[in-house]
Structure formats: C-alpha cells, structure tokens
C-alpha cells in the first residue's frame, strides 16, 4: 500500500483543462491515483502567505500559493531563470548574479517547505519538478519531513567546471542528496551529476548503484521524457497542413518550433537555412523554412535581444533570396494551437531541431510522431539535444557548424523514400514505446520501490565506472 501522490511544479494547472504533454500526463496520473498538486498561482500579492489556497482539481486537490513581487523577481525571474537556466545550458556567461536573488530563491523554497510540512504524511510520495525547487527537499528535511521525495530535472545537468561559476555550487550535493530519487533526462546528465559527486565530495557508491552522502542514501537515474505519441499522431492526420500554408505544389517545407530561447540555436539555424539557399544548385528543390517561435521570459534581460536578432537574420535571408511568389523564411512569433501544430509537422519534409543545449526536446519527438509513415519527413537533430540518445536514426548535426547544417538540409531534402521510411520506422518505434505514460509510470514505480525501502536491483554500470568502482 503506498501513500498519496503529490506533485510540485512552478505553476499549477489552474486555467481550465490542461493542454500540453507533461501537464496532461501529471494531471492524468493524479486523476487516476488521487493526490495533491502544489504550485504557484500566477498571482502577485503584497504579503507572503503562510498557507495554500485550495481549488478542486479533477479527482485530486490543487493547492496554490501566490508570490510577492520580490519573490517573483528574485526567485522566478532572477535565480531560477537568470542564473540556474543559463548555468544548466552551458551559458554561465549569461548568469545575472544579483545581490539578494539567491536568498529570495532559498527563502521561497523554505516558505513552501514550511507550508507543505504541515500537510505531508510519512508515507506520501512527493514528485518535485525542475530547477525552481532544487533546495526543496533539503528545506523539507529541515522541517522534519520523512516522506519519499523525488525530483525531475527537465533541463541539462551542468558540467562541474560550469557549476563552479555558481557562487552557491557547494550546496548542490546537499540539495540533491536530500531527495530519495534525483531524476535526469539522459545518461549524459547522470554522468555529469555523478562526476560532481565524485570530484567534489566523498560520496560513496553502494553495490546497488545508489549513492551515500552525509548519511543519506539516494538514487540518481535517467528517465528520458516522452510525448503522448499516439494521440499526437492521430491529431496530425486530421488536417492537411500544406493547405494552411498555401504552398506551391513543388515547394518543400522545413519546420522549426521552439520557445524563443537562446539555448535553442535559432540564429544558427536560420543562417544554415540561408547557407542551404546560397549553395542550392539548379536541380535542388525550392524550400521554405517555417519557424514558429513564441516569446518567452520577456522580462529576463538575456531574452530581450533574441527577437531582434532573429528578425534581422530572417530579413537578411529573405532580402537575398525572396522572389515575387516566394518568401523563404516564414517566421511566426506566437503560439499555435496543438492540433494545427501537429498538422504542420506532418506537412513538413524536414524537422529542424538544432538546440545548442537542451534537456530532451519534445519537438523532435512530436515531429516524428506526426509523420505519415508511408511518406515521412526527415528529422535533423542537434547532437546537444537530450533526445539524441534515443534518436540516433535522425540526421545528427553540430548546431555550431552552420555549413554542416546547410549540407544536412540538402541531404534531407534529397533523401530517397526508402531511406526516409527506414529512418522513420526506427525513430517512431522509440517515440511510441517511450511515451509520456511510460515515463510517468517508470518514475512513479521507482518512487514506490524506494518508498517500500527496497534496494535497486539494476546497478547503474555507468555510475560504477564514473565513481571508479568498476
Ligand atoms: P522546453 O524548453 O519548453 O521544455 P521542448 O521540450 O521542446 O522545450 O518543449 C516545448 C513544447 O512547447 C513542445 O511541446 C512544443 O510543441 C511546444 N511549443 C513550442 N512552440 C510552440 C508554439 N509556437 N505553439 C504551440 N506549442 C509550442 C523543457 C526542457 C526540454 C524538455 C522539456 C520536457 O527545456 O529540454 O524536453 O522541458 O521535459
């Protein structure tokens, strides 16, 4: 018999029925099993509260809390999105270290821990999401909470030498070891986390693969996130995406879909598309790039120039190559309904997913799920997206190498039907099998095993190697 399932994420799903893979998956899991979802409401208040505002979820409870303006600026915009996000995306140079932000971030986690501690029971299984709450387990333990605490890091784990740029880097081992299960997207991330423990602490690796540090035993494992592949595939087939775009019959389509974030490599992608057009020879097809990039975190300074940069690059490429009846780059700066997005992926000949650094990248999986298996498009995927560990049948590129990406575009647009089908068949198998339901079930099963106090049966060999105990 297990205790209640509890989710903590930055925002609760408070605006009607949830949309989007992750929120839907967590919602479904709570609806099925019952439980509580804690997170911020999105409202700003004058004074920090001491208890939650409950609202009814669908078969579970939602308990929201409001941020003060100081917390919103210091915890959310500041330490989470202007320090930890760039740090974890290999952009320590973009960290905006502002006096007081760390204290506000920690203070918010301590306040949340106090409020949660009054409600948690020892047999609860708490699943905490993302870098907003890295210290939450340590704060909960300080409040005497003994429940099973799991965490999932949706973004990459920083390399040790990047981590050293964070003034508070020495707190990471205690924060992480206060969880029972520290989940990461990829083996690469697990390796980075273990390397941190190996090189900066006296953590011990036990026979079962778990780690022991400062008297606590915990596990660091990868759980590659997936999408709701079957429903996405069904949605994609409902409409003809090409007709939405008014494409000429012989016009080929390349698609990119990303939040407007510096980690997504949009500038180099547009340059690479320009490179493809520049090197195009007589027989090469005429292709358009549809780049959908809704704004995000516009209050964070590091995001303010991206939009201008992309408008300049797309303007340059269009200025050079447009014709009376053709605009090579269509750049859409807003969100698109999911069903439309699915049919646009399906209409595309190439999916261009070229982040400089990405935890997983769900767009790569959505693109594959949306394809017509009889006539599939080609996925071009950055070697720095977490998805690459599961999607080796894509055309893998280095997003810093614009020439290589331009050449990959040419290869993809000229690829035979036979090769496209063969690559897609390999990709879709993984996307369908390792879907979001599989991810949720695997993570929660691991939590349940840990809650039951059983030992891991599958020692992590990579971990053994890295900690020199192989
Ligand atoms: P993100 O950085 O947001 O997620 P990603 O995994 O690509 O990146 O997910 C983006 C989602 O937003 C996709 O489902 C996509 O369809 C949707 N989206 C993007 N642009 C859109 C638009 N214009 N209109 C509608 N929908 C749009 C973080 C990490 C990732 C990790 C996920 C999940 O940075 O590495 O894969 O969490 O763990």
Coordinates of C-alpha atoms and ligand atoms in Angstrom, one line a residue:
X1 CA 0.0 0.0 0.0
X2 CA 1.5 3.3 -1.0
X3 CA 0.7 6.8 0.3
X4 CA -0.6 9.8 -1.6
X5 CA 0.9 11.0 -4.8
X6 CA 1.9 14.6 -4.6
X7 CA 3.3 16.8 -7.4
X8 CA 5.1 20.1 -7.0
X9 CA 5.7 22.3 -10.1
X10 CA 6.3 26.0 -10.6
X11 CA 2.7 26.6 -11.9
X12 CA -0.4 24.6 -11.0
X13 CA -2.8 23.8 -13.9
X14 CA -5.4 26.4 -12.8
X15 CA -6.8 27.7 -16.1
X16 CA -9.3 25.0 -17.2
X17 CA -8.4 21.7 -18.7
X18 CA -4.7 21.2 -19.1
X19 CA -3.1 21.1 -22.5
X20 CA 0.5 20.1 -23.4
X21 CA 2.1 16.7 -22.8
X22 CA 3.7 17.0 -19.4
X23 CA 0.8 18.8 -17.7
X24 CA -1.7 16.4 -19.1
X25 CA 0.4 13.4 -18.0
X26 CA 0.7 14.6 -14.5
X27 CA -2.9 15.6 -14.4
X28 CA -3.9 12.1 -15.6
X29 CA -1.8 10.4 -13.1
X30 CA -3.3 12.4 -10.2
X31 CA -6.8 11.9 -11.6
X32 CA -6.2 8.2 -11.6
X33 CA -4.5 7.8 -8.3
X34 CA -5.7 10.9 -6.3
X35 CA -3.4 13.3 -4.6
X36 CA -2.3 16.9 -4.4
X37 CA -0.7 19.3 -6.8
X38 CA 1.2 22.2 -5.3
X39 CA 2.5 25.2 -7.3
X40 CA 2.3 29.0 -7.7
X41 CA -1.0 30.6 -8.9
X42 CA 0.5 33.2 -11.2
X43 CA -0.9 36.0 -9.0
X44 CA 1.3 38.5 -7.2
X45 CA 0.4 39.6 -3.7
X46 CA 1.7 42.2 -1.3
X47 CA 2.5 39.9 1.6
X48 CA 3.8 36.3 1.6
X49 CA 1.1 33.8 2.8
X50 CA 1.5 31.1 5.3
X51 CA -1.0 28.6 3.8
X52 CA -2.2 27.4 0.5
X53 CA -5.3 28.4 -1.5
X54 CA -7.1 25.1 -2.3
X55 CA -9.0 24.6 -5.5
X56 CA -10.6 21.3 -6.7
X57 CA -8.8 19.5 -9.5
X58 CA -10.3 16.6 -11.4
X59 CA -10.2 13.8 -8.8
X60 CA -7.4 15.5 -6.9
X61 CA -6.7 18.7 -5.0
X62 CA -4.8 21.7 -6.2
X63 CA -3.1 23.9 -3.6
X64 CA -1.8 27.2 -4.9
X65 CA 0.3 29.8 -3.3
X66 CA 1.0 33.4 -4.5
X67 CA 4.3 35.1 -4.9
X68 CA 5.2 38.5 -3.7
X69 CA 6.7 40.9 -6.2
X70 CA 10.1 40.4 -4.5
X71 CA 9.8 36.6 -4.8
X72 CA 8.7 36.8 -8.5
X73 CA 11.7 38.9 -9.3
X74 CA 14.3 37.2 -7.1
X75 CA 13.1 33.6 -7.2
X76 CA 11.5 33.2 -10.6
X77 CA 12.9 35.8 -13.0
X78 CA 16.2 36.1 -11.0
X79 CA 17.8 33.0 -9.6
X80 CA 15.7 30.4 -11.4
X81 CA 15.6 31.9 -14.9
X82 CA 18.6 34.3 -15.0
X83 CA 21.1 32.1 -13.1
X84 CA 20.2 28.4 -13.0
X85 CA 18.7 28.2 -16.5
X86 CA 21.8 29.7 -18.3
X87 CA 24.1 27.7 -15.9
X88 CA 22.5 24.4 -16.9
X89 CA 22.5 25.4 -20.6
X90 CA 26.3 25.9 -20.7
X91 CA 25.9 29.7 -20.7
X92 CA 27.5 30.7 -17.4
X93 CA 28.4 33.9 -19.2
X94 CA 24.8 34.9 -19.2
X95 CA 24.2 34.4 -15.5
X96 CA 22.9 37.6 -13.9
X97 CA 24.1 37.3 -10.3
X98 CA 22.1 39.9 -8.4
X99 CA 22.6 40.5 -4.7
X100 CA 19.7 39.0 -2.8
X101 CA 18.3 36.7 -5.5
X102 CA 19.8 33.5 -4.0
X103 CA 18.4 34.4 -0.6
X104 CA 14.9 35.1 -2.1
X105 CA 15.1 31.7 -4.1
X106 CA 16.1 29.8 -1.0
X107 CA 13.6 31.8 1.2
X108 CA 10.7 30.8 -1.2
X109 CA 11.7 27.2 -1.0
X110 CA 11.9 27.4 2.8
X111 CA 8.4 29.0 2.9
X112 CA 7.0 26.4 0.6
X113 CA 8.6 23.6 2.7
X114 CA 7.1 25.0 5.9
X115 CA 3.6 25.2 4.4
X116 CA 3.9 21.7 2.9
X117 CA 5.4 20.1 6.1
X118 CA 2.2 21.0 7.9
X119 CA 0.3 18.8 5.4
X120 CA 2.6 15.9 4.4
X121 CA 2.4 12.4 5.8
X122 CA 5.4 10.0 6.2
X123 CA 4.0 7.6 3.5
X124 CA 3.5 10.4 0.9
X125 CA 5.4 10.2 -2.4
X126 CA 6.2 13.7 -3.5
X127 CA 7.4 14.3 -7.1
X128 CA 9.0 17.8 -7.4
X129 CA 9.7 19.3 -10.9
X130 CA 12.5 21.3 -12.1
X131 CA 15.2 23.8 -11.2
X132 CA 12.8 26.2 -9.4
X133 CA 12.9 23.7 -6.5
X134 CA 16.4 22.3 -6.3
X135 CA 16.7 23.1 -2.5
X136 CA 13.1 22.0 -1.6
X137 CA 14.0 18.5 -0.3
X138 CA 16.7 19.9 1.9
X139 CA 14.2 22.5 3.2
X140 CA 11.6 19.8 3.7
X141 CA 14.0 17.6 5.6
X142 CA 14.9 20.6 7.8
X143 CA 11.2 20.8 8.7
X144 CA 11.3 17.1 9.7
X145 CA 9.6 15.6 6.6
X146 CA 10.4 11.9 6.1
X147 CA 8.1 11.3 3.1
X148 CA 9.7 9.9 -0.1
X149 CA 10.9 12.8 -2.1
X150 CA 11.6 12.6 -5.8
X151 CA 12.8 15.2 -8.2
X152 CA 13.0 15.5 -12.0
X153 CA 15.4 17.9 -13.7
X154 CA 13.9 18.8 -17.1
X155 CA 17.0 20.6 -18.2
X156 CA 20.6 19.5 -18.6
X157 CA 22.8 19.0 -15.5
X158 CA 25.7 21.3 -15.6
X159 CA 29.3 20.1 -16.1
X160 CA 31.5 20.5 -13.0
X161 CA 33.6 23.4 -14.4
X162 CA 30.4 25.3 -15.3
X163 CA 28.9 24.6 -11.8
X164 CA 31.9 26.2 -10.2
X165 CA 30.8 29.5 -11.7
X166 CA 27.8 29.4 -9.3
X167 CA 28.7 31.1 -6.0
X168 CA 26.4 28.5 -4.2
X169 CA 27.8 25.5 -6.1
X170 CA 28.9 23.8 -2.8
X171 CA 25.2 23.5 -1.8
X172 CA 24.3 21.2 -4.7
X173 CA 25.4 17.9 -3.1
X174 CA 23.3 18.5 0.0
X175 CA 20.3 19.7 -2.1
X176 CA 20.5 16.6 -4.3
X177 CA 21.2 14.1 -1.7
X178 CA 18.1 15.3 0.3
X179 CA 15.9 13.7 -2.4
X180 CA 15.4 9.9 -2.4
X181 CA 15.4 9.9 -6.2
X182 CA 17.1 12.5 -8.4
X183 CA 15.8 12.0 -12.0
X184 CA 17.5 13.4 -15.1
X185 CA 16.8 13.2 -18.8
X186 CA 19.8 11.4 -20.1
X187 CA 22.8 9.2 -19.3
X188 CA 24.9 12.2 -20.2
X189 CA 23.2 14.1 -17.4
X190 CA 23.6 11.2 -14.9
X191 CA 27.3 11.2 -15.8
X192 CA 27.6 14.9 -15.1
X193 CA 25.8 14.6 -11.7
X194 CA 27.9 11.7 -10.7
X195 CA 31.1 13.5 -11.8
X196 CA 30.1 16.3 -9.4
X197 CA 29.7 13.9 -6.5
X198 CA 33.0 12.2 -7.4
X199 CA 35.1 15.2 -7.8
X200 CA 33.7 17.5 -5.1
X201 CA 32.5 15.2 -2.3
X202 CA 33.3 12.0 -0.5
X203 CA 30.1 10.4 -1.8
X204 CA 30.1 6.6 -1.8
X205 CA 28.6 4.4 -4.4
X206 CA 26.8 1.4 -3.0
X207 CA 26.6 -2.0 -4.7
X208 CA 23.0 -1.4 -5.8
X209 CA 24.0 1.8 -7.7
X210 CA 22.6 4.2 -5.2
X211 CA 24.8 6.9 -3.6
X212 CA 25.5 7.6 0.0
X213 CA 26.4 11.1 1.1
X214 CA 26.3 12.8 4.5
X215 CA 24.4 9.8 5.9
X216 CA 21.7 9.8 3.2
X217 CA 21.2 7.1 0.6
X218 CA 19.6 8.3 -2.7
X219 CA 19.5 7.4 -6.4
X220 CA 20.5 9.4 -9.5
X221 CA 18.9 7.9 -12.6
X222 CA 17.8 8.9 -16.0
X223 CA 14.2 8.9 -17.1
X224 CA 14.0 10.2 -20.7
X225 CA 10.7 12.1 -21.0
X226 CA 8.4 11.3 -23.9
X227 CA 5.2 12.7 -25.5
X228 CA 1.7 11.4 -25.9
X229 CA 2.7 10.0 -29.2
X230 CA -0.4 8.1 -30.2
X231 CA -2.8 11.0 -29.7
X232 CA -0.3 13.4 -31.3
X233 CA -0.1 11.1 -34.4
X234 CA -3.9 10.9 -34.6
X235 CA -4.2 14.7 -34.3
X236 CA -1.6 15.3 -37.0
X237 CA -3.6 13.2 -39.6
X238 CA -6.8 15.1 -39.1
X239 CA -6.0 18.1 -41.3
X240 CA -3.9 19.0 -44.4
X241 CA -1.2 21.3 -43.1
X242 CA 0.0 22.2 -46.6
X243 CA -3.3 23.8 -47.5
X244 CA -3.0 26.0 -44.3
X245 CA 0.3 27.4 -45.7
X246 CA -0.8 27.8 -49.3
X247 CA 2.4 26.1 -50.5
X248 CA 3.1 25.8 -54.2
X249 CA 2.8 22.1 -55.3
X250 CA 6.5 21.6 -55.8
X251 CA 7.5 23.7 -52.7
X252 CA 9.3 21.8 -49.9
X253 CA 8.8 22.7 -46.3
X254 CA 11.3 22.8 -43.4
X255 CA 9.8 23.4 -39.9
X256 CA 11.3 24.7 -36.7
X257 CA 9.2 25.0 -33.5
X258 CA 10.8 26.4 -30.3
X259 CA 10.3 28.8 -27.5
X260 CA 12.3 31.9 -28.3
X261 CA 15.2 30.9 -26.1
X262 CA 19.0 31.4 -26.6
X263 CA 19.5 27.7 -25.9
X264 CA 17.5 26.7 -29.0
X265 CA 20.1 27.7 -31.6
X266 CA 17.6 29.7 -33.7
X267 CA 20.2 32.1 -35.1
X268 CA 22.5 29.5 -36.4
X269 CA 19.5 27.6 -37.8
X270 CA 18.3 30.5 -39.8
X271 CA 21.9 31.1 -41.0
X272 CA 22.2 27.4 -42.0
X273 CA 18.9 27.7 -44.0
X274 CA 20.4 30.8 -45.7
X275 CA 23.5 28.6 -46.4
X276 CA 21.4 25.9 -48.0
X277 CA 19.7 28.5 -50.2
X278 CA 23.1 30.1 -51.1
X279 CA 24.6 26.7 -52.1
X280 CA 21.5 25.5 -53.9
X281 CA 22.2 24.2 -57.4
X282 CA 20.0 24.1 -60.4
X283 CA 18.1 20.9 -59.6
X284 CA 17.8 21.4 -55.8
X285 CA 14.2 21.9 -54.6
X286 CA 12.8 25.2 -53.6
X287 CA 12.2 25.0 -49.8
X288 CA 10.7 27.3 -47.3
X289 CA 11.5 27.4 -43.6
X290 CA 8.5 27.8 -41.3
X291 CA 9.9 28.9 -37.9
X292 CA 7.3 29.1 -35.1
X293 CA 8.9 30.7 -32.1
X294 CA 6.6 32.2 -29.4
X295 CA 8.1 34.7 -27.0
X296 CA 9.1 33.6 -23.5
X297 CA 10.5 35.2 -20.4
X298 CA 10.5 38.6 -22.0
X299 CA 11.2 40.2 -18.6
X300 CA 14.6 38.5 -18.4
X301 CA 17.3 40.6 -19.9
X302 CA 19.1 37.8 -21.8
X303 CA 15.9 37.2 -23.8
X304 CA 15.4 40.8 -25.0
X305 CA 17.8 40.8 -27.9
X306 CA 16.9 37.4 -29.4
X307 CA 13.8 38.6 -31.2
X308 CA 15.6 41.5 -32.8
X309 CA 18.5 39.2 -33.8
X310 CA 16.2 36.7 -35.5
X311 CA 14.1 39.4 -37.3
X312 CA 17.4 40.7 -38.6
X313 CA 18.7 37.3 -39.8
X314 CA 15.4 36.3 -41.4
X315 CA 15.1 39.7 -43.0
X316 CA 18.6 39.3 -44.5
X317 CA 17.9 35.8 -45.8
X318 CA 14.5 36.9 -47.2
X319 CA 16.0 40.0 -48.7
X320 CA 18.6 37.9 -50.6
X321 CA 16.5 35.1 -51.8
X322 CA 12.8 36.0 -51.9
X323 CA 11.1 36.0 -55.3
X324 CA 7.8 37.6 -56.4
X325 CA 6.0 34.4 -55.5
X326 CA 8.2 33.1 -52.7
X327 CA 9.3 34.1 -49.2
X328 CA 11.9 31.6 -48.0
X329 CA 11.6 32.2 -44.2
X330 CA 8.2 32.5 -42.6
X331 CA 8.8 33.5 -39.1
X332 CA 5.8 33.3 -36.7
X333 CA 6.3 34.9 -33.3
X334 CA 3.4 33.4 -31.4
X335 CA 1.9 30.1 -30.1
X336 CA -0.1 27.9 -32.4
X337 CA -2.9 25.5 -31.2
X338 CA -1.6 22.0 -30.8
X339 CA -3.8 20.4 -33.4
X340 CA -2.6 22.9 -36.0
X341 CA 1.0 22.4 -35.0
X342 CA 0.6 18.7 -35.4
X343 CA -0.7 19.0 -39.0
X344 CA 2.1 21.5 -39.8
X345 CA 4.7 19.0 -38.6
X346 CA 3.1 16.4 -40.8
X347 CA 3.2 18.7 -43.8
X348 CA 6.9 19.3 -43.4
X349 CA 9.6 17.5 -45.4
X350 CA 12.2 18.3 -42.7
X351 CA 12.1 18.9 -39.0
X352 CA 15.0 21.2 -37.9
X353 CA 15.7 20.8 -34.2
X354 CA 19.1 22.3 -33.6
X355 CA 19.5 23.5 -29.9
X356 CA 22.9 24.4 -28.6
X357 CA 21.9 22.6 -25.4
X358 CA 18.5 21.0 -24.4
X359 CA 17.4 18.7 -21.7
X360 CA 15.4 16.5 -24.1
X361 CA 13.5 18.5 -26.7
X362 CA 10.0 17.3 -27.2
X363 CA 9.6 18.9 -30.6
X364 CA 11.9 16.2 -32.1
X365 CA 9.5 13.6 -30.8
X366 CA 6.4 15.4 -31.9
X367 CA 7.8 15.8 -35.4
X368 CA 8.4 12.1 -35.7
X369 CA 5.0 11.1 -34.2
X370 CA 3.2 13.5 -36.7
X371 CA 4.7 12.0 -39.9
X372 CA 2.9 9.9 -42.4
X373 CA 4.8 6.6 -42.1
X374 CA 4.4 5.9 -45.8
X375 CA 6.0 9.2 -46.8
X376 CA 7.8 10.6 -43.7
X377 CA 9.8 13.7 -43.4
X378 CA 13.4 13.7 -42.1
X379 CA 14.4 14.8 -38.6
X380 CA 17.7 16.9 -38.4
X381 CA 18.7 16.8 -34.8
X382 CA 21.4 18.5 -32.8
X383 CA 24.0 16.4 -31.1
X384 CA 23.3 18.5 -28.0
X385 CA 19.6 17.7 -27.6
X386 CA 19.0 15.1 -24.9
X387 CA 16.7 13.4 -27.5
X388 CA 19.8 12.3 -29.4
X389 CA 20.5 9.4 -27.0
X390 CA 17.2 7.8 -28.2
X391 CA 17.0 9.1 -31.8
X392 CA 20.2 8.0 -33.5
X393 CA 18.3 7.4 -36.7
X394 CA 17.9 11.2 -37.2
X395 CA 20.5 13.2 -39.2
X396 CA 22.7 14.3 -36.3
X397 CA 24.3 17.7 -36.7
X398 CA 26.6 20.1 -34.7
X399 CA 24.5 23.3 -34.2
X400 CA 27.7 25.4 -34.1
X401 CA 28.6 24.2 -37.6
X402 CA 26.4 26.2 -40.0
X403 CA 28.0 24.6 -43.1
X404 CA 27.3 21.1 -41.8
X405 CA 23.7 22.0 -41.1
X406 CA 23.2 23.5 -44.5
X407 CA 24.6 20.3 -46.0
X408 CA 22.3 18.2 -43.8
X409 CA 19.4 20.2 -45.2
X410 CA 20.4 19.3 -48.7
X411 CA 20.8 15.7 -47.8
X412 CA 17.4 15.6 -46.1
X413 CA 15.6 17.2 -49.0
X414 CA 17.1 14.8 -51.4
X415 CA 16.7 11.6 -49.3
X416 CA 15.1 8.7 -51.0
X417 CA 11.7 7.5 -49.9
X418 CA 13.3 4.1 -48.9
X419 CA 15.8 5.8 -46.6
X420 CA 13.2 8.2 -45.1
X421 CA 11.0 5.2 -44.3
X422 CA 13.8 3.2 -42.8
X423 CA 14.9 6.1 -40.5
X424 CA 11.4 7.0 -39.5
X425 CA 10.5 3.4 -38.7
X426 CA 13.4 3.2 -36.2
X427 CA 12.5 6.6 -34.7
X428 CA 8.8 6.1 -34.4
X429 CA 9.3 2.8 -32.6
X430 CA 11.1 4.5 -29.7
X431 CA 8.8 7.6 -29.7
X432 CA 5.7 5.4 -29.4
X433 CA 7.2 3.0 -26.8
X434 CA 8.9 5.5 -24.6
X435 CA 6.0 7.8 -24.4
X436 CA 4.8 10.1 -21.6
X437 CA 2.7 7.4 -19.9
X438 CA 5.8 5.1 -19.9
X439 CA 7.9 8.0 -18.4
X440 CA 5.4 8.7 -15.6
X441 CA 4.9 5.0 -14.8
X442 CA 8.6 4.3 -14.7
X443 CA 9.3 7.3 -12.5
X444 CA 6.5 6.6 -10.1
X445 CA 7.3 2.8 -9.9
X446 CA 10.8 3.7 -8.9
X447 CA 9.5 6.1 -6.2
X448 CA 7.2 3.3 -5.0
X449 CA 10.1 0.9 -4.8
X450 CA 12.2 3.4 -2.9
X451 CA 9.2 4.2 -0.6
X452 CA 9.0 0.5 0.2
X453 CA 12.7 0.6 1.2
X454 CA 13.8 -2.0 -1.3
X455 CA 17.1 -1.7 -2.9
X456 CA 17.7 -1.0 -6.6
X457 CA 18.2 -4.2 -8.5
X458 CA 19.8 -2.7 -11.5
X459 CA 23.1 -1.2 -10.5
X460 CA 24.0 1.7 -12.9
X461 CA 27.1 0.5 -14.6
X462 CA 27.9 3.9 -15.9
X463 CA 27.8 5.1 -12.3
X464 CA 30.1 2.4 -11.2
X465 CA 32.6 3.4 -13.9
X466 CA 32.5 7.1 -13.1
X467 CA 33.0 6.6 -9.4
X468 CA 35.9 4.3 -10.2
X469 CA 34.4 1.2 -8.7
X470 CA 34.0 -0.8 -11.8
Ligands
LIG1 P1 11.1 23.4 -23.4 O1 12.4 24.1 -23.3 O2 9.9 24.2 -23.4 O3 11.0 22.3 -22.3 P2 10.6 21.3 -25.5 O4 10.9 20.0 -24.9 O5 10.9 21.4 -26.9 O6 11.3 22.6 -24.8 O7 9.0 21.6 -25.4 C1 8.4 22.7 -25.9 C2 6.9 22.4 -26.1 O8 6.3 23.6 -26.4 C3 6.6 21.4 -27.2 O9 5.6 20.5 -26.7 C4 6.1 22.3 -28.3 O10 5.2 21.7 -29.2 C5 5.5 23.4 -27.6 N1 5.6 24.6 -28.4 C6 6.7 25.3 -28.7 N2 6.4 26.3 -29.5 C7 5.1 26.3 -29.7 C8 4.2 27.1 -30.4 N3 4.6 28.2 -31.1 N4 2.9 26.8 -30.3 C9 2.5 25.8 -29.6 N5 3.3 25.0 -28.9 C10 4.6 25.2 -28.9 C11 11.8 21.9 -21.1 C12 13.2 21.5 -21.5 C13 13.2 20.4 -22.6 C14 12.4 19.2 -22.1 C15 11.0 19.7 -21.7 C16 10.3 18.5 -21.0 O11 14.0 22.6 -21.8 O12 14.6 20.0 -22.9 O13 12.3 18.4 -23.2 O14 11.1 20.7 -20.7 O15 11.0 17.9 -20.0

